CSV table of C-alpha atoms in Angstrom, one decimal:
chain,number,residue,atom,x,y,z
A,1272,MET,CA,100.9,-32.3,-80.5
A,1273,ASN,CA,100.6,-30.6,-83.9
A,1274,LYS,CA,97.6,-28.9,-85.5
A,1275,ARG,CA,96.4,-31.9,-87.5
A,1276,SER,CA,96.5,-34.3,-84.3
A,1277,LEU,CA,94.6,-31.7,-82.4
A,1278,LEU,CA,92.0,-31.4,-85.1
A,1279,ALA,CA,91.7,-35.1,-85.4
A,1280,ALA,CA,91.2,-35.5,-81.5
A,1281,LEU,CA,88.7,-32.7,-81.6
A,1282,TYR,CA,86.6,-34.5,-84.4
A,1283,GLY,CA,86.9,-37.8,-82.5
A,1284,VAL,CA,85.4,-36.3,-79.4
A,1285,LEU,CA,82.7,-34.7,-81.4
A,1286,VAL,CA,81.9,-37.9,-83.1
A,1287,VAL,CA,81.6,-39.8,-79.7
A,1288,TYR,CA,79.3,-37.0,-78.4
A,1289,ALA,CA,77.2,-37.1,-81.4
A,1290,LEU,CA,76.8,-40.9,-81.0
A,1291,VAL,CA,76.0,-40.7,-77.4
A,1292,THR,CA,73.4,-37.8,-78.0
A,1293,LEU,CA,71.8,-39.9,-80.9
A,1294,SER,CA,71.7,-43.2,-79.2
A,1295,PRO,CA,68.3,-42.7,-77.6
A,1296,PHE,CA,66.8,-41.7,-81.0
A,1297,LEU,CA,68.4,-44.7,-82.6
A,1298,TRP,CA,67.1,-47.1,-80.0
A,1299,MET,CA,63.7,-45.5,-80.6
A,1300,LEU,CA,63.8,-46.0,-84.2
A,1301,ILE,CA,65.0,-49.6,-84.0
A,1302,THR,CA,62.3,-50.3,-81.3
A,1303,SER,CA,59.7,-49.1,-83.6
A,1304,PHE,CA,60.4,-51.9,-86.1
A,1305,LYS,CA,60.3,-54.6,-83.5
A,1306,GLU,CA,57.8,-57.2,-82.4
A,1307,PRO,CA,56.5,-56.9,-78.8
A,1308,ALA,CA,58.2,-60.1,-77.9
A,1309,ASP,CA,61.6,-58.8,-78.9
A,1310,LEU,CA,61.5,-55.9,-76.5
A,1311,PHE,CA,62.7,-57.9,-73.4
A,1312,SER,CA,64.7,-60.6,-75.0
A,1313,LEU,CA,68.3,-61.2,-73.7
A,1314,PRO,CA,70.6,-60.3,-75.0
A,1315,PRO,CA,69.0,-57.2,-76.6
A,1316,SER,CA,68.7,-57.4,-80.3
A,1317,PHE,CA,69.7,-54.6,-82.5
A,1318,VAL,CA,68.1,-56.1,-85.6
A,1319,PRO,CA,64.4,-55.3,-86.0
A,1320,THR,CA,62.6,-58.6,-86.8
A,1321,GLN,CA,59.8,-56.7,-88.6
A,1322,LEU,CA,62.2,-55.7,-91.3
A,1323,LEU,CA,62.7,-59.4,-92.1
A,1324,THR,CA,59.0,-60.1,-92.5
A,1325,ASP,CA,56.3,-59.0,-95.2
A,1326,ALA,CA,55.1,-56.3,-93.1
A,1327,PRO,CA,58.1,-54.1,-91.9
A,1328,PHE,CA,55.9,-51.0,-91.1
A,1329,ALA,CA,53.2,-52.9,-89.2
A,1330,ASN,CA,53.7,-50.8,-86.0
A,1331,TYR,CA,53.4,-47.6,-87.9
A,1332,THR,CA,50.2,-48.8,-89.9
A,1333,SER,CA,48.7,-49.9,-86.5
A,1334,VAL,CA,49.4,-46.5,-84.8
A,1335,LEU,CA,48.0,-44.5,-87.8
A,1336,THR,CA,45.0,-46.7,-88.2
A,1337,GLU,CA,43.9,-48.4,-85.0
A,1338,ARG,CA,44.7,-45.5,-82.7
A,1339,ASP,CA,43.8,-42.8,-85.1
A,1340,PHE,CA,47.2,-41.0,-84.7
A,1341,THR,CA,46.5,-39.1,-87.8
A,1342,THR,CA,43.9,-37.2,-85.9
A,1343,TYR,CA,46.3,-36.5,-83.1
A,1344,PHE,CA,48.9,-35.3,-85.6
A,1345,VAL,CA,46.5,-32.8,-87.2
A,1346,ASN,CA,45.2,-31.5,-83.7
A,1347,SER,CA,48.9,-31.0,-82.7
A,1348,LEU,CA,49.6,-29.1,-86.0
A,1349,ILE,CA,46.5,-26.8,-85.3
A,1350,VAL,CA,47.4,-26.1,-81.8
A,1351,SER,CA,51.2,-25.6,-82.2
A,1352,THR,CA,50.8,-23.5,-85.2
A,1353,SER,CA,48.2,-21.2,-83.6
A,1354,ALA,CA,50.1,-20.9,-80.4
A,1355,ALA,CA,53.4,-20.2,-82.2
A,1356,VAL,CA,51.8,-17.5,-84.3
A,1357,GLY,CA,50.2,-15.9,-81.2
A,1358,GLN,CA,53.5,-15.9,-79.4
A,1359,VAL,CA,55.3,-14.3,-82.3
A,1360,ILE,CA,52.5,-11.5,-82.6
A,1361,THR,CA,52.6,-10.6,-79.0
A,1362,CYS,CA,56.3,-10.9,-78.5
A,1363,ALA,CA,57.1,-8.8,-81.5
A,1364,MET,CA,54.8,-6.0,-80.3
A,1365,ALA,CA,56.2,-6.2,-76.7
A,1366,GLY,CA,59.8,-6.4,-77.9
A,1367,TYR,CA,59.4,-3.4,-80.2
A,1368,VAL,CA,57.8,-1.3,-77.4
A,1369,PHE,CA,60.6,-2.2,-75.0
A,1370,ALA,CA,63.3,-1.4,-77.5
A,1371,LYS,CA,62.0,1.6,-79.3
A,1372,VAL,CA,59.2,3.4,-77.2
A,1373,PRO,CA,60.7,5.3,-74.2
A,1374,PHE,CA,58.3,5.5,-71.1
A,1375,ARG,CA,58.6,5.7,-67.4
A,1376,GLY,CA,59.4,2.1,-65.8
A,1377,ARG,CA,60.2,0.5,-69.0
A,1378,ASN,CA,63.3,-1.3,-67.7
A,1379,PHE,CA,61.5,-2.3,-64.6
A,1380,LEU,CA,58.6,-3.8,-66.5
A,1381,PHE,CA,61.0,-5.6,-68.9
A,1382,ALA,CA,62.8,-7.1,-65.8
A,1383,VAL,CA,59.4,-8.3,-64.6
A,1384,VAL,CA,58.7,-10.0,-67.9
A,1385,LEU,CA,62.1,-11.6,-67.8
A,1386,ALA,CA,61.4,-12.9,-64.3
A,1387,THR,CA,58.4,-14.8,-65.4
A,1388,ALA,CA,60.9,-17.3,-67.1
A,1389,PHE,CA,61.8,-18.6,-63.6
A,1390,VAL,CA,58.2,-19.4,-62.7
A,1391,PRO,CA,57.4,-23.0,-63.7
A,1392,ASN,CA,54.0,-23.9,-65.1
A,1393,GLU,CA,53.2,-26.2,-62.3
A,1394,VAL,CA,53.1,-23.1,-60.0
A,1395,THR,CA,50.2,-21.4,-62.0
A,1396,ILE,CA,48.6,-24.5,-63.5
A,1397,ILE,CA,46.0,-24.8,-60.6
A,1398,PRO,CA,44.6,-21.1,-60.9
A,1399,GLU,CA,44.9,-21.4,-64.6
A,1400,TYR,CA,42.7,-24.5,-64.5
A,1401,LEU,CA,40.1,-22.9,-62.4
A,1402,LEU,CA,40.0,-19.9,-64.8
A,1403,MET,CA,39.6,-22.1,-67.8
A,1404,ARG,CA,36.8,-24.0,-66.1
A,1405,GLN,CA,35.0,-20.8,-65.2
A,1406,LEU,CA,35.4,-19.7,-69.0
A,1407,GLY,CA,33.9,-23.1,-70.1
A,1408,TRP,CA,36.9,-24.0,-72.1
A,1409,ILE,CA,37.6,-27.4,-70.7
A,1410,ASN,CA,37.9,-30.1,-73.4
A,1411,THR,CA,38.6,-27.6,-76.2
A,1412,PHE,CA,41.8,-26.3,-77.7
A,1413,LEU,CA,41.5,-22.9,-76.3
A,1414,PRO,CA,43.3,-23.6,-73.0
A,1415,LEU,CA,46.3,-24.8,-75.2
A,1416,ILE,CA,46.4,-21.9,-77.5
A,1417,VAL,CA,45.2,-18.7,-75.6
A,1418,PRO,CA,47.9,-18.8,-72.8
A,1419,SER,CA,50.6,-18.7,-75.6
A,1420,PHE,CA,49.3,-15.3,-76.8
A,1421,LEU,CA,50.5,-13.9,-73.4
A,1422,VAL,CA,53.9,-12.1,-73.7
A,1423,GLY,CA,56.7,-14.8,-73.5
A,1424,SER,CA,59.9,-13.9,-71.8
A,1425,PHE,CA,62.1,-15.6,-74.3
A,1426,GLY,CA,60.6,-14.2,-77.3
A,1427,THR,CA,60.3,-10.8,-75.8
A,1428,PHE,CA,63.9,-10.6,-74.8
A,1429,MET,CA,65.1,-12.0,-78.2
A,1430,LEU,CA,63.1,-9.6,-80.2
A,1431,ARG,CA,63.8,-6.6,-78.0
A,1432,GLU,CA,67.5,-7.2,-78.4
A,1433,TYR,CA,67.0,-7.5,-82.1
A,1434,PHE,CA,64.9,-4.4,-82.5
A,1435,SER,CA,67.5,-2.5,-80.4
A,1436,ALA,CA,70.2,-3.3,-82.9
A,1437,LEU,CA,68.2,-1.7,-85.7
A,1438,PRO,CA,68.8,2.0,-86.3
A,1439,ASN,CA,66.4,4.6,-85.0
A,1440,ASP,CA,66.8,6.6,-88.2
A,1441,PHE,CA,64.3,4.3,-89.8
A,1442,ALA,CA,61.7,5.4,-87.5
A,1443,GLU,CA,62.6,9.0,-87.9
A,1444,ALA,CA,62.3,8.7,-91.7
A,1445,GLY,CA,58.9,7.0,-91.4
A,1446,ARG,CA,57.7,9.9,-89.1
A,1447,MET,CA,58.8,12.5,-91.7
A,1448,ASP,CA,56.7,10.6,-94.4
A,1449,GLY,CA,53.7,10.8,-92.0
A,1450,ALA,CA,53.7,7.2,-90.9
A,1451,SER,CA,52.1,6.3,-87.5
A,1452,ALA,CA,53.8,4.5,-84.8
A,1453,PHE,CA,52.1,1.1,-85.6
A,1454,ARG,CA,52.8,1.6,-89.4
A,1455,ILE,CA,56.4,2.1,-88.6
A,1456,PHE,CA,56.5,-1.1,-86.6
A,1457,ARG,CA,54.6,-3.0,-89.2
A,1458,ASP,CA,56.1,-1.8,-92.4
A,1459,ILE,CA,59.6,-0.9,-91.5
A,1460,TYR,CA,60.8,-3.0,-88.5
A,1461,LEU,CA,58.8,-6.2,-88.8
A,1462,PRO,CA,60.3,-7.0,-92.5
A,1463,LEU,CA,63.7,-6.3,-91.2
A,1464,SER,CA,63.3,-8.7,-88.3
A,1465,VAL,CA,62.1,-11.8,-90.2
A,1466,PRO,CA,65.1,-14.0,-89.0
A,1467,ALA,CA,64.2,-13.3,-85.3
A,1468,LEU,CA,60.6,-13.7,-85.7
A,1469,ILE,CA,61.1,-17.2,-87.5
A,1470,SER,CA,63.4,-18.2,-84.6
A,1471,VAL,CA,60.7,-17.3,-82.0
A,1472,PHE,CA,58.1,-19.2,-84.1
A,1473,VAL,CA,60.4,-22.3,-84.3
A,1474,VAL,CA,61.0,-22.3,-80.5
A,1475,ALA,CA,57.3,-21.6,-79.6
A,1476,PHE,CA,56.1,-24.4,-82.1
A,1477,ILE,CA,58.5,-27.0,-80.5
A,1478,HIS,CA,57.5,-26.1,-77.0
A,1479,SER,CA,53.7,-26.3,-77.8
A,1480,TRP,CA,54.1,-29.6,-79.8
A,1481,ASP,CA,55.8,-31.2,-76.8
A,1482,GLU,CA,53.4,-29.8,-74.3
A,1483,LEU,CA,51.9,-32.7,-72.1
A,1484,LEU,CA,50.6,-31.1,-68.9
A,1485,ARG,CA,47.9,-28.9,-70.4
A,1486,PRO,CA,46.6,-31.7,-72.8
A,1487,ILE,CA,46.3,-34.1,-69.9
A,1488,LEU,CA,44.4,-31.6,-67.8
A,1489,TYR,CA,42.1,-30.1,-70.4
A,1490,LEU,CA,41.4,-32.7,-73.0
A,1491,ASN,CA,39.0,-35.4,-72.3
A,1492,SER,CA,37.7,-36.6,-75.7
A,1493,PRO,CA,40.1,-38.7,-77.8
A,1494,GLU,CA,39.1,-36.9,-81.0
A,1495,LEU,CA,40.8,-33.8,-79.5
A,1496,TYR,CA,44.0,-35.4,-78.3
A,1497,THR,CA,47.3,-34.0,-79.3
A,1498,VAL,CA,50.4,-36.1,-80.2
A,1499,PRO,CA,51.8,-36.2,-76.7
A,1500,ARG,CA,48.5,-37.0,-75.0
A,1501,GLY,CA,47.8,-39.7,-77.7
A,1502,LEU,CA,51.1,-41.2,-77.0
A,1503,ILE,CA,50.3,-41.3,-73.3
A,1504,SER,CA,47.0,-43.3,-74.2
A,1505,LEU,CA,49.3,-46.0,-75.8
A,1506,VAL,CA,50.8,-47.0,-72.4
A,1507,SER,CA,48.3,-48.1,-69.7
A,1508,GLU,CA,48.7,-50.0,-66.4
A,1509,PHE,CA,47.7,-53.4,-68.1
A,1510,ASP,CA,48.3,-52.9,-71.8
A,1511,ALA,CA,51.4,-51.1,-72.8
A,1512,GLN,CA,52.0,-50.9,-76.5
A,1513,TRP,CA,55.6,-50.0,-76.3
A,1514,THR,CA,56.4,-50.8,-80.1
A,1515,TRP,CA,53.5,-48.7,-81.1
A,1516,PHE,CA,54.6,-46.0,-78.6
A,1517,MET,CA,58.0,-45.9,-80.4
A,1518,ALA,CA,56.5,-45.8,-83.7
A,1519,GLY,CA,54.3,-42.8,-82.7
A,1520,SER,CA,57.3,-41.1,-81.1
A,1521,VAL,CA,59.2,-41.5,-84.5
A,1522,ILE,CA,56.3,-39.9,-86.3
A,1523,SER,CA,55.9,-37.1,-83.8
A,1524,THR,CA,59.5,-36.0,-84.2
A,1525,LEU,CA,59.3,-35.7,-87.9
A,1526,PRO,CA,57.6,-32.2,-87.9
A,1527,LEU,CA,60.2,-30.9,-85.4
A,1528,VAL,CA,63.0,-32.0,-87.5
A,1529,ALA,CA,61.4,-30.6,-90.7
A,1530,ILE,CA,60.6,-27.2,-89.2
A,1531,TYR,CA,64.1,-26.8,-87.8
A,1532,ILE,CA,65.8,-27.8,-91.1
A,1533,LEU,CA,63.6,-25.3,-92.9
A,1534,GLY,CA,64.2,-22.5,-90.6
A,1535,GLN,CA,67.7,-23.4,-89.5
A,1536,ARG,CA,69.3,-20.5,-91.4
A,1537,TYR,CA,67.0,-17.9,-90.1
A,1538,VAL,CA,67.3,-19.4,-86.5
A,1539,ILE,CA,71.0,-19.0,-86.6
A,1540,GLN,CA,70.8,-15.5,-88.0
A,1541,GLY,CA,68.3,-14.5,-85.4
A,1542,PHE,CA,70.2,-15.8,-82.5
A,1543,VAL,CA,73.4,-14.2,-83.6
A,1544,ALA,CA,71.8,-10.8,-84.6
A,1545,GLY,CA,69.8,-10.9,-81.3
A,1546,GLY,CA,73.0,-11.7,-79.3
A,1547,VAL,CA,75.3,-9.1,-80.9
A,1548,LYS,CA,74.5,-6.3,-78.4
């Protein structure tokens, strides 16, 4: 097999893989334009009937108006942005300390931080709920935001590797100019680590946007629902609005696609630079 044939076969495999990967999203998009009666018709129809009517976006209009999905959307933006910013701040400080500040037990403490990645949220959610109830934070955004301010294992690891790859000469030059340790971190190393910071922000934003367990536990008022919690409210035991659910799911993926497209270049730079060592 020559090089051209091998390349054609490789592209063929990638195209098939892409179609298989995108098929659930394509089905979600098609279903969001269907009438409820078309969902369970046999054989399945791939032509959305609403596109042939005078109201092709009826499902989207219903979700945004009758279910106040706009409020859910704004709530998710507030929660996800706040949580992601908090994650970037704490992980940047922790990553810098583990990379540039020598102290006894540094490697052991870093290993402990990494070990938290293997502890699922379901293990700690009960004591966390009891703590939030004692603080009076139930039915507020605080339980969805404040835990994200804790040092995250992924962000700390990534930023630690990124800071480790930066020369120590920058810190020495800053000390010679009379800069404090925090100023060296803030004015020298942070501006040089923008790709890694954006990468951590994107990952943290996506994780917070998709969070479902905490909103179910902590949010009781519909006006405080986030997008995943609002989507669950569309599906009940006796009244499942599947077409609305698919329309809401399409809307909920748009910020994730947009933020990744906008930060894709920085995300790739951050992952590559953080993994060089």
